[in-house]
Coordinates of C-alpha atoms in Angstrom, one line a residue:
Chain A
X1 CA 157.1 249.7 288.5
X2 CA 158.8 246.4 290.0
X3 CA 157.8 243.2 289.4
X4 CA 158.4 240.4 292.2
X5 CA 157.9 236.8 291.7
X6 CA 157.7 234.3 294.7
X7 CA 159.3 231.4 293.3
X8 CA 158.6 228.9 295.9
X9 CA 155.0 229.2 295.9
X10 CA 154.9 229.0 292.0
X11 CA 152.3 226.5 290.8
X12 CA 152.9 226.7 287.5
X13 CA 150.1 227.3 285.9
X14 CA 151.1 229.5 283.5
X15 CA 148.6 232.6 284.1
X16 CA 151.4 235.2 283.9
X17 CA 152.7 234.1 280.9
X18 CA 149.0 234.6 279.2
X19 CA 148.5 237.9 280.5
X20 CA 151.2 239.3 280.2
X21 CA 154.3 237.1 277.6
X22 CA 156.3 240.1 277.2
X23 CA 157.4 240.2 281.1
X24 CA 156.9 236.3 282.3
X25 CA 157.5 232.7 280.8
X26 CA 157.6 229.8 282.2
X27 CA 161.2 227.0 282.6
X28 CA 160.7 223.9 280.1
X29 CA 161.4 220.9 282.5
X30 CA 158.6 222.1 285.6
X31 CA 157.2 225.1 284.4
X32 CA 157.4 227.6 286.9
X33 CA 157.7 231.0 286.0
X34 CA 160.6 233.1 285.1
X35 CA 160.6 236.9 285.1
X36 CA 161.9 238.4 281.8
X37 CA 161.4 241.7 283.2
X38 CA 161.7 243.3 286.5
X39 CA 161.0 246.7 285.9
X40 CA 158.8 246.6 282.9
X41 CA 157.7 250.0 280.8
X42 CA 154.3 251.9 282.0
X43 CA 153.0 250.1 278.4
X44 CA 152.8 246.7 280.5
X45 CA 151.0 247.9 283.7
X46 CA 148.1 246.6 282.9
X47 CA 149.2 243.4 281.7
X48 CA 151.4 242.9 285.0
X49 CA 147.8 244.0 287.1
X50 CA 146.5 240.8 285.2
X51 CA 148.6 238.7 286.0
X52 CA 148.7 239.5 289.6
X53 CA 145.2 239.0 289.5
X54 CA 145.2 235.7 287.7
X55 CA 148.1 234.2 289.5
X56 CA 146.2 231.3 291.3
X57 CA 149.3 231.0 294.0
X58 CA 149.3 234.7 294.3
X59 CA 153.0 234.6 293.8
X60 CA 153.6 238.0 292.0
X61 CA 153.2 241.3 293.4
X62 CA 153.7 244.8 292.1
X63 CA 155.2 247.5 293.2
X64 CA 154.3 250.9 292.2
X65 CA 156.2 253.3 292.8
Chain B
X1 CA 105.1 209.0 299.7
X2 CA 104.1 208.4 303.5
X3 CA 107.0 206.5 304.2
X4 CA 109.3 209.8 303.1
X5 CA 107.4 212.1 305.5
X6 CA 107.6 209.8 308.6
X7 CA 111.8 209.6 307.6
X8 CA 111.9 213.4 307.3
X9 CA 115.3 214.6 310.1
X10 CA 114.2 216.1 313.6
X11 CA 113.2 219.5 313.1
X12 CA 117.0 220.8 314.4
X13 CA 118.4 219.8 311.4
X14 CA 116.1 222.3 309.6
X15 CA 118.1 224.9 309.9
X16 CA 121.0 223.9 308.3
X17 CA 120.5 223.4 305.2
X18 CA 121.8 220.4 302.7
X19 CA 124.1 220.5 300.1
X20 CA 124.5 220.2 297.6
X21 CA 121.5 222.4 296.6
X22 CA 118.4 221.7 294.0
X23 CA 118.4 223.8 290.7
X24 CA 115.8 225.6 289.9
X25 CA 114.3 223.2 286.8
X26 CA 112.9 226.3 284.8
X27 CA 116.3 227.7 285.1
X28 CA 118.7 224.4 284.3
X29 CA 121.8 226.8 283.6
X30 CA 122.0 228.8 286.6
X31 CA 123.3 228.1 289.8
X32 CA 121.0 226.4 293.1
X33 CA 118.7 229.8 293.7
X34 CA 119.1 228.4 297.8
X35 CA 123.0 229.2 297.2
X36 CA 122.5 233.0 296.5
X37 CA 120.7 234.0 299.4
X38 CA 123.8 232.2 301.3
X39 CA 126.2 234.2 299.8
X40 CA 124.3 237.7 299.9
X41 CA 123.3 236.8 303.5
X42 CA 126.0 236.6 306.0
X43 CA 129.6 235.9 304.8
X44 CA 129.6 232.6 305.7
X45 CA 127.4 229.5 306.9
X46 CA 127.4 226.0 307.4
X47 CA 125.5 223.5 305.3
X48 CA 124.3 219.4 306.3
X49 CA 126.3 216.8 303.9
X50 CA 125.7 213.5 302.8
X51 CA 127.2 211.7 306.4
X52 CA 125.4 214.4 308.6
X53 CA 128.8 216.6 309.0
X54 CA 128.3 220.2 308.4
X55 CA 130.9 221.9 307.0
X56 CA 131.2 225.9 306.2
X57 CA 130.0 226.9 303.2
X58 CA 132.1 229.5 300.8
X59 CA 130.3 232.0 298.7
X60 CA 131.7 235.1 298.0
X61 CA 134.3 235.3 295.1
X62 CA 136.8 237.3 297.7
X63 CA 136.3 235.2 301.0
X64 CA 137.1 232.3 298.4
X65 CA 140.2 233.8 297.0
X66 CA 141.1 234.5 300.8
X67 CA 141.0 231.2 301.5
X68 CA 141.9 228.9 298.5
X69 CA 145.4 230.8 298.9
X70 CA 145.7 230.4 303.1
X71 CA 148.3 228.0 303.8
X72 CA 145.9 227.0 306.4
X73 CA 143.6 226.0 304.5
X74 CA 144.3 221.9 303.6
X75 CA 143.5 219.9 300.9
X76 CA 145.0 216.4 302.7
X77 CA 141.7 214.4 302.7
X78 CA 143.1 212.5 305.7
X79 CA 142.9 215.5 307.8
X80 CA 140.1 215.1 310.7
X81 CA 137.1 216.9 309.4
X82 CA 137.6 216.6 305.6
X83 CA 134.2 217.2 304.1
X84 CA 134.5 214.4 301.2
X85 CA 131.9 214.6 298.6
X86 CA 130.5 211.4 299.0
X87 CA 130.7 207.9 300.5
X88 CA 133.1 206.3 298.3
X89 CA 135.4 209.3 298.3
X90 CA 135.7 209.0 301.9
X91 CA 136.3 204.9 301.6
X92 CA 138.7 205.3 299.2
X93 CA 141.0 208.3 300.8
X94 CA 143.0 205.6 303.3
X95 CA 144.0 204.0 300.3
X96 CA 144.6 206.7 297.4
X97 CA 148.5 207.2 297.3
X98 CA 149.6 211.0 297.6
X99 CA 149.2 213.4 294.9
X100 CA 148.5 216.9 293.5
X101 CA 145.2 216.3 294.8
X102 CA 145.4 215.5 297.9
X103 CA 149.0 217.1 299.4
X104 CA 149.4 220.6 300.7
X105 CA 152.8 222.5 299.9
X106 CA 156.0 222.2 299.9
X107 CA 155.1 218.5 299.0
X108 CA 152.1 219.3 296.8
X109 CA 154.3 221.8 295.0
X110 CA 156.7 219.2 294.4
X111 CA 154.7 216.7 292.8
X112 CA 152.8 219.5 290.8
X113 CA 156.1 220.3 289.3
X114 CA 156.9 217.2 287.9
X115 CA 153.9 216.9 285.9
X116 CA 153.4 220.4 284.9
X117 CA 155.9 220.1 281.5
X118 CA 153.3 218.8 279.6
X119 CA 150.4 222.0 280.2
X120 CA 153.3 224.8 279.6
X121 CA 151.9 227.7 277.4
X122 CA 153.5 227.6 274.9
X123 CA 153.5 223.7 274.2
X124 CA 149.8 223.6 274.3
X125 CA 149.9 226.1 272.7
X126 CA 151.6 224.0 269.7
X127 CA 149.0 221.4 269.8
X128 CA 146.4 224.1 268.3
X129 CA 147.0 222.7 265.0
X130 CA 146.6 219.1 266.4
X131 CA 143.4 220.2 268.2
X132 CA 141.8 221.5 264.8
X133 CA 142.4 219.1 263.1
X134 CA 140.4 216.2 265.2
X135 CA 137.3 219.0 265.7
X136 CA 137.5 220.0 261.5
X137 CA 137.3 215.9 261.0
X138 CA 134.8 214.8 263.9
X139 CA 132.3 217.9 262.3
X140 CA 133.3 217.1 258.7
X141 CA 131.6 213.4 260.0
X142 CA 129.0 215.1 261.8
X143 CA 127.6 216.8 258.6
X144 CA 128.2 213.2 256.5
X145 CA 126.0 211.6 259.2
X146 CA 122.3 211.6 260.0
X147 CA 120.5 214.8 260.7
X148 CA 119.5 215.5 263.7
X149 CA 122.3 214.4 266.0
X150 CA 123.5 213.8 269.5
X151 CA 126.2 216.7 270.0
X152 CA 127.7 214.5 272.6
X153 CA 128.7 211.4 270.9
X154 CA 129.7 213.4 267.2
X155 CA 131.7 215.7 268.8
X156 CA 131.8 216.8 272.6
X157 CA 133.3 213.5 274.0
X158 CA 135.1 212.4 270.7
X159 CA 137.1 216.1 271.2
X160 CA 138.8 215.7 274.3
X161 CA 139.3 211.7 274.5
X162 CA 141.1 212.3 271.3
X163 CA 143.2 215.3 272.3
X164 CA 144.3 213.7 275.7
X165 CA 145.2 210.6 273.8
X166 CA 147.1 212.3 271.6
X167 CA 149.1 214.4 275.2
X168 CA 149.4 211.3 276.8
X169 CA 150.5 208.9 273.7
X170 CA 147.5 206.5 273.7
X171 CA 147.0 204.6 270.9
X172 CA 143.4 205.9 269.3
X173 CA 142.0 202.3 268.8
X174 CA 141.7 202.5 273.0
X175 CA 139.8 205.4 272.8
X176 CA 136.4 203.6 273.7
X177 CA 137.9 202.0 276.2
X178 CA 138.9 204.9 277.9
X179 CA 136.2 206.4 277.5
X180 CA 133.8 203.7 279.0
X181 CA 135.9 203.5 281.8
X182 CA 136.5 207.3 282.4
X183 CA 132.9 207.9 282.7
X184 CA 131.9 205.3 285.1
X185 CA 134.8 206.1 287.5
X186 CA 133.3 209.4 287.5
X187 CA 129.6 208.4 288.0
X188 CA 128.2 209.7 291.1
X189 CA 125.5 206.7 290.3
X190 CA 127.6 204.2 290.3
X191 CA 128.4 202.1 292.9
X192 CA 131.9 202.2 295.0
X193 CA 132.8 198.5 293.4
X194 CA 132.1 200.0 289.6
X195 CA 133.8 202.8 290.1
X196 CA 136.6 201.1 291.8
X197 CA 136.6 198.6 288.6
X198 CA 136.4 201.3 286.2
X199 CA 139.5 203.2 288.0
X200 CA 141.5 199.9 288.7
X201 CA 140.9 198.9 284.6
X202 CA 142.7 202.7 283.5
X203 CA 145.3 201.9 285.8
X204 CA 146.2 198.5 284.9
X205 CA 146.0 199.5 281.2
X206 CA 148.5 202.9 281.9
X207 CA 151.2 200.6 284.3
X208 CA 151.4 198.8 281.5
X209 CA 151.7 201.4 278.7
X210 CA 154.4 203.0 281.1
X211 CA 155.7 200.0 281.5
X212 CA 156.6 199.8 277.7
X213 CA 157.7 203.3 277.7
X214 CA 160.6 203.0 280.3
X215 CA 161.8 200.7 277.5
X216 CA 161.0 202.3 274.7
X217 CA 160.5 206.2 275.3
X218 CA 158.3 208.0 272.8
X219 CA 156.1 211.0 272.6
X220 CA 153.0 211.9 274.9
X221 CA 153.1 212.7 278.7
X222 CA 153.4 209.5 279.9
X223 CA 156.8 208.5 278.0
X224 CA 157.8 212.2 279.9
X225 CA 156.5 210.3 283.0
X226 CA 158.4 207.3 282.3
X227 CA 161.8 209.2 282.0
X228 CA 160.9 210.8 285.7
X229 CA 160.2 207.7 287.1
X230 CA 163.7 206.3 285.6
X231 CA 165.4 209.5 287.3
X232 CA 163.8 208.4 290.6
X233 CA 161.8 211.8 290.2
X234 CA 158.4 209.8 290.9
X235 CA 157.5 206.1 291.2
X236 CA 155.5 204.5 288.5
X237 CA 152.8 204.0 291.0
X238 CA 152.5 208.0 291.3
X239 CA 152.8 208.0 286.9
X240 CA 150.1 205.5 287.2
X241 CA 147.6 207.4 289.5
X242 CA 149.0 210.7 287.7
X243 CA 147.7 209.3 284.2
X244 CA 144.3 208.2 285.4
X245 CA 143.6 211.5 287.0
X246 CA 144.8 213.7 284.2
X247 CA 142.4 211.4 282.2
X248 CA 139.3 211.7 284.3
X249 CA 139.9 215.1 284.8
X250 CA 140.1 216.4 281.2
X251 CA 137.3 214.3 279.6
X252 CA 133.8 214.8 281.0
X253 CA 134.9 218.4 281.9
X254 CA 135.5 219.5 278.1
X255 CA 133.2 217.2 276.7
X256 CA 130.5 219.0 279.0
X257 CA 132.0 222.5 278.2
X258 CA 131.1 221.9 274.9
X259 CA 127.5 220.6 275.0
X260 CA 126.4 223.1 277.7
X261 CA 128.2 225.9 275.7
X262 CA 126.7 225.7 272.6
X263 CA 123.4 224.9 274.9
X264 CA 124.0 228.5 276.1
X265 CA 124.5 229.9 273.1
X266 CA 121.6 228.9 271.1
X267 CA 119.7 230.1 274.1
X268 CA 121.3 233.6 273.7
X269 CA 121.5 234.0 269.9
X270 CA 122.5 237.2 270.0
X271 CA 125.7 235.9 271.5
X272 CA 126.4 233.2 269.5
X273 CA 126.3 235.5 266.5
X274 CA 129.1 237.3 268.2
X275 CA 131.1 234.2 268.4
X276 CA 129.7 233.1 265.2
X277 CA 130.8 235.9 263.4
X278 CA 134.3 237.0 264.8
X279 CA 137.7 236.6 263.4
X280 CA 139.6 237.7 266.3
X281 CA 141.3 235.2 268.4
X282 CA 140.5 237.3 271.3
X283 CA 136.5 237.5 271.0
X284 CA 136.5 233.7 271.6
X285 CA 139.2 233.6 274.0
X286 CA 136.9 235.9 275.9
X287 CA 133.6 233.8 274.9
X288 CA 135.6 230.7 276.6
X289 CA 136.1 232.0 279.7
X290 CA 132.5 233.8 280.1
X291 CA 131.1 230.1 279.3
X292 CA 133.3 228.8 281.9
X293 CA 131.9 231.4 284.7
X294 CA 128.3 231.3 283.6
X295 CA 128.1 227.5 283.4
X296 CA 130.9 226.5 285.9
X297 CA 129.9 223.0 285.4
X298 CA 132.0 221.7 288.7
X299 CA 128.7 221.2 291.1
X300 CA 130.2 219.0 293.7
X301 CA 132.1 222.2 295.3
X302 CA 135.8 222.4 296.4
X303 CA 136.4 220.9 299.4
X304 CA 138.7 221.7 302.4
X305 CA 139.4 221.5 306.1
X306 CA 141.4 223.8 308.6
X307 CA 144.7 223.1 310.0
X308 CA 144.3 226.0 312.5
X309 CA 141.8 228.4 313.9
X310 CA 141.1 231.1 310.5
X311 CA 139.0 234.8 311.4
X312 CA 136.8 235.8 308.4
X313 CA 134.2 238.6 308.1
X314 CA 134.1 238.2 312.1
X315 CA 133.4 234.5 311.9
X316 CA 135.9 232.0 312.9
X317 CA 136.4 228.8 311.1
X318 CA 138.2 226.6 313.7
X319 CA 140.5 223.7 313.3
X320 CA 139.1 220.7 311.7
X321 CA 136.0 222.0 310.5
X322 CA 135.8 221.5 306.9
X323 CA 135.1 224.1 304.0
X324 CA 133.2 223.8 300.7
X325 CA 133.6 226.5 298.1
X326 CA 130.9 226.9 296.1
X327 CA 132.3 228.0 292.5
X328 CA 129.3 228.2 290.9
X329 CA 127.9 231.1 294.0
X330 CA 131.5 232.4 293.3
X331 CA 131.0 233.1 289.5
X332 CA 127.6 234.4 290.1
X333 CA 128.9 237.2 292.9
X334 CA 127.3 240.4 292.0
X335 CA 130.8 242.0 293.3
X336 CA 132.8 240.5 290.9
X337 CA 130.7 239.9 288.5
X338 CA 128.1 242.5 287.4
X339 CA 124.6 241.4 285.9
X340 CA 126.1 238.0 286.6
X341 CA 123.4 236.0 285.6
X342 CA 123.8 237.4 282.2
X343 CA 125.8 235.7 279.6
X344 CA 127.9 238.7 278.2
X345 CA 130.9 237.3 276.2
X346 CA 132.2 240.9 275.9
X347 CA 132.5 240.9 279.4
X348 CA 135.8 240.6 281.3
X349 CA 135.7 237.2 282.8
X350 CA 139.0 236.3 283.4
X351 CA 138.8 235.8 287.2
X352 CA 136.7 233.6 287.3
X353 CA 136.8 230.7 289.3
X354 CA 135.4 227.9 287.1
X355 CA 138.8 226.0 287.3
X356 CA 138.7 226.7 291.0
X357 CA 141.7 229.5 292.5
X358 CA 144.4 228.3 294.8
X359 CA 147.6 226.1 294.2
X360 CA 145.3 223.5 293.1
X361 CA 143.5 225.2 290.2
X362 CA 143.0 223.0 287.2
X363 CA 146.4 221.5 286.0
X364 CA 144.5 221.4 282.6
X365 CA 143.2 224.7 282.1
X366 CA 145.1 225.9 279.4
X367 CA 144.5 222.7 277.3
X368 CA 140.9 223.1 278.2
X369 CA 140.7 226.8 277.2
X370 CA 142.8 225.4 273.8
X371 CA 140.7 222.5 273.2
X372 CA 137.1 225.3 273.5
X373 CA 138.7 227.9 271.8
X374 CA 138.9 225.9 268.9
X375 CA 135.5 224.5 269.3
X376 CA 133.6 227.4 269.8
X377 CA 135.9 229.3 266.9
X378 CA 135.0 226.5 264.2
X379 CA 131.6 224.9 264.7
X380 CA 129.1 227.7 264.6
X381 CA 131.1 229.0 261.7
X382 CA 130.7 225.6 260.1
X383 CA 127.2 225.3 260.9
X384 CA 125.6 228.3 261.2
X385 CA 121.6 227.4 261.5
X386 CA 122.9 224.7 264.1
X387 CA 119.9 224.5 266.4
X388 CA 118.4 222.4 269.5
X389 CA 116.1 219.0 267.9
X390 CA 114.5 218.9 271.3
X391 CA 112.7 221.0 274.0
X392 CA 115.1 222.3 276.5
X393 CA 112.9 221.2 279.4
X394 CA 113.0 217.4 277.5
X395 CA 116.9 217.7 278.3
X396 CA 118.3 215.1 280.8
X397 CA 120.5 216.6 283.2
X398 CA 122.9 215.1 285.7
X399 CA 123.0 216.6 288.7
X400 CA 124.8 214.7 290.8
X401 CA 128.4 214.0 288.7
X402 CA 130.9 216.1 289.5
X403 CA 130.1 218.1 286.9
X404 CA 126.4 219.4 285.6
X405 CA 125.7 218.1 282.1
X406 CA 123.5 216.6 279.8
X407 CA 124.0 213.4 278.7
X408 CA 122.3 213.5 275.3
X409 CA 122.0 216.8 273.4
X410 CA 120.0 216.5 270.0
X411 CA 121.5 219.1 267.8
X412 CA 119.7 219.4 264.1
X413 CA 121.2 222.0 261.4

């Protein structure tokens, strides 16, 4: 599993980091998200499929492989 | 009475119909019944506003995902067609400087970023302490005071006026102030002049606390603001505006959240025993945001226009024709939402769209899930044989503010 995160269209509203803090937080000054984890463990799919689903800029996608 | 029938519109107009829609009055929490058979109809239709325009009308949860994220799809109320919600939303847009709400990216993403620091995760997160504290105190006067009570005025305005003061480093002896103001610049009753006063009053009063801050920094959002607009990040004009918005936006909103909430749940005791009777974090987390899709409070519908031609469901919408999404049809959308006109707290709610879905959703939703969380999490348990002192149907409630609330809610215990 891959994680890409479109920075540029990063609202940050912090959704990610909700559903899922162990892969995604967000920079102090703006807030936008940073990936902690690219390829996070099987133990975090769902979590990841929230965020993508939450993401109200629909910046991160998943990639299943 | 004669008078109305002789004014009624040419019989053309007929079959478009207005928005927004009447409630059913028997059924005061749930969406405009009209509204449904829009959205389980065809995919999309147009609807007759308040200057005769008639913009497209968004229903489904999907189409509005679709859309809300479509670059296309602009929120710059100076765009030709811009379905404004009412008369002096459409006198004032000329004259309202540029901001999160009204830019489209890249420049909307710029200016959301430098006032985002403040609604981080993890530093509202901090302020749950802060937050529990003001409710424990405004119910510890609640239960000193008389018996019944008005819900509004003991706790759900007090909550957030307090907790934004405390973000934004107002002094709390301006609290009434604010909120005087706040609410009249928000009243869909009030005329363009108050509600021009009421806004020009905040405004004056934040230039000149952000005035004092550039000299003297301290805590709060706007001394954060201050040190942008000394970086040449944003102009104090933008601070200004951005203060008065984050102030208009959070208040009413929570405060409503809160009455209509516990409204809903002493309709559905069965589900404020759940709440009631949790000690997991996660159980009210969840009740939050099932509150938030059941009631989604918003009534006034997002508005949008097209920059270009957009296909959807085999309709097109076409350049400057505006767009109104419904978020209240949304939330109710048997798709995404099964049984949707139940209030199930167990259920997963999360994608919901009572903070709206797009680049624009609510700046404050995390402090507005925070400052209901604790709410709902403390004042049940406190008062468990909380009840209603008055008939539902003897309720008052405002439909057409920006948001759908009560503005009295006798609570006895």
């Amino acid at each position: 599993m891959k994680v890409e995160l479109d920075e540029p269209k990063c609202v940050a509203s912090g959704q990610c980091v909700v559903a899922a803090p162990d892969v995604f937080d967000q920079r102090d000054d703006d807030g936008v998200a940073i990936l902690l984890e690219e390829h996070p463990g099987a133990e975090l799919v769902d979590d990841v499929r929230e965020a993508v689903a939450v993401c109200p800029a629909a910046a991160i996608r998943l990639v299943e492989r | 009475m004669a008078d109305v029938l002789t004014d009624t519109a040419p019989d053309t107009a007929a079959a478009v119909p207005e928005y927004p829609m009447q409630r059913d009055a028997r059924c005061p929490l749930a969406p405009p019944p009209a509204v449904h058979g829009l959205r389980d109809g065809k995919p999309l239709s147009k609807v007759r506003i308040w200057n005769g325009s008639t913009p497209w009308l968004i229903t489904r949860h999907a189409d509005q995902r679709a859309l809300l994220t479509d670059p296309r799809v602009s929120d710059d109320d100076l765009e030709p067609g811009f379905p404004y919600v009412n008369a002096h939303r459409a006198e004032i847009a000329p004259h309202t400087p540029r901001m999160i709400t009204n830019t489209d990216a890249p420049e909307h993403t710029r200016l959301r970023r430098t006032v985002n620091a403040p609604f981080l995760v993890k530093r509202i997160e901090a302020m749950r302490a802060p937050v529990q504290k003001i409710v424990d105190e405004l119910i510890d006067d609640m239960l000193a005071g008389p018996n019944p009570a008005d819900l509004l005025t003991a706790l759900a305005l007090p909550v957030p006026s307090l907790v934004i003061a405390e973000l934004l480093g107002v002094p709390y002896e301006d609290h009434d102030f604010f909120q005087r103001n706040s609410s009249i610049a928000l009243d869909s009753a009030a005329s363009p002049q108050e509600a021009r006063e009421a806004s020009g009053a905040l405004a004056a009063y934040l230039d000149k606390l952000i005035g004092l801050k550039l000299e003297n920094p301290g805590e709060g959002v706007l001394s954060e603001m201050a040190g942008r607009v000394n970086s040449g990040e944003m102009t104090r004009t933008e601070a200004v505006h951005m203060g008065v918005a984050m102030l208009i936006a959070g208040h009413e909103t929570t405060a409503t959240m809160i009455s209509l909430g516990t409204l809903a749940l002493l309709q559905n005791p069965g589900q404020l025993a759940l709440v009631r009777d949790t000690d997991d974090p996660k159980v009210i987390a969840g009740a939050v945001d099932e509150l938030l899709r059941y009631l989604t409070i918003v009534q006034t519908g997002v508005r949008r226009v097209a920059k270009e031609d957009i296909e959807l469901g085999g309709v097109t919408i076409r350049a400057g024709e505006g767009m109104i999404f419904d978020l209240h049809a949304a939330n109710w959308d048997p798709e995404a939402f099964p049984e949707a006109d139940r209030l199930d707290i167990t259920r997963s709610a999360r994608q919901h769209q009572g903070f709206g879905y797009g680049p624009h959703q609510c700046l404050g939703q995390n402090l507005a899930r925070l400052e209901l969380q604790v709410v709902y999490g403390t004042l049940y348990r406190r008062i468990p044989t909380l009840r209603l002192a008055a008939p539902v149907e003897q309720l008052a409630f405002d439909r057409t503010g920006t948001t759908y609330g009560v503005a009295c809610l006798p609570v006895a215990w």
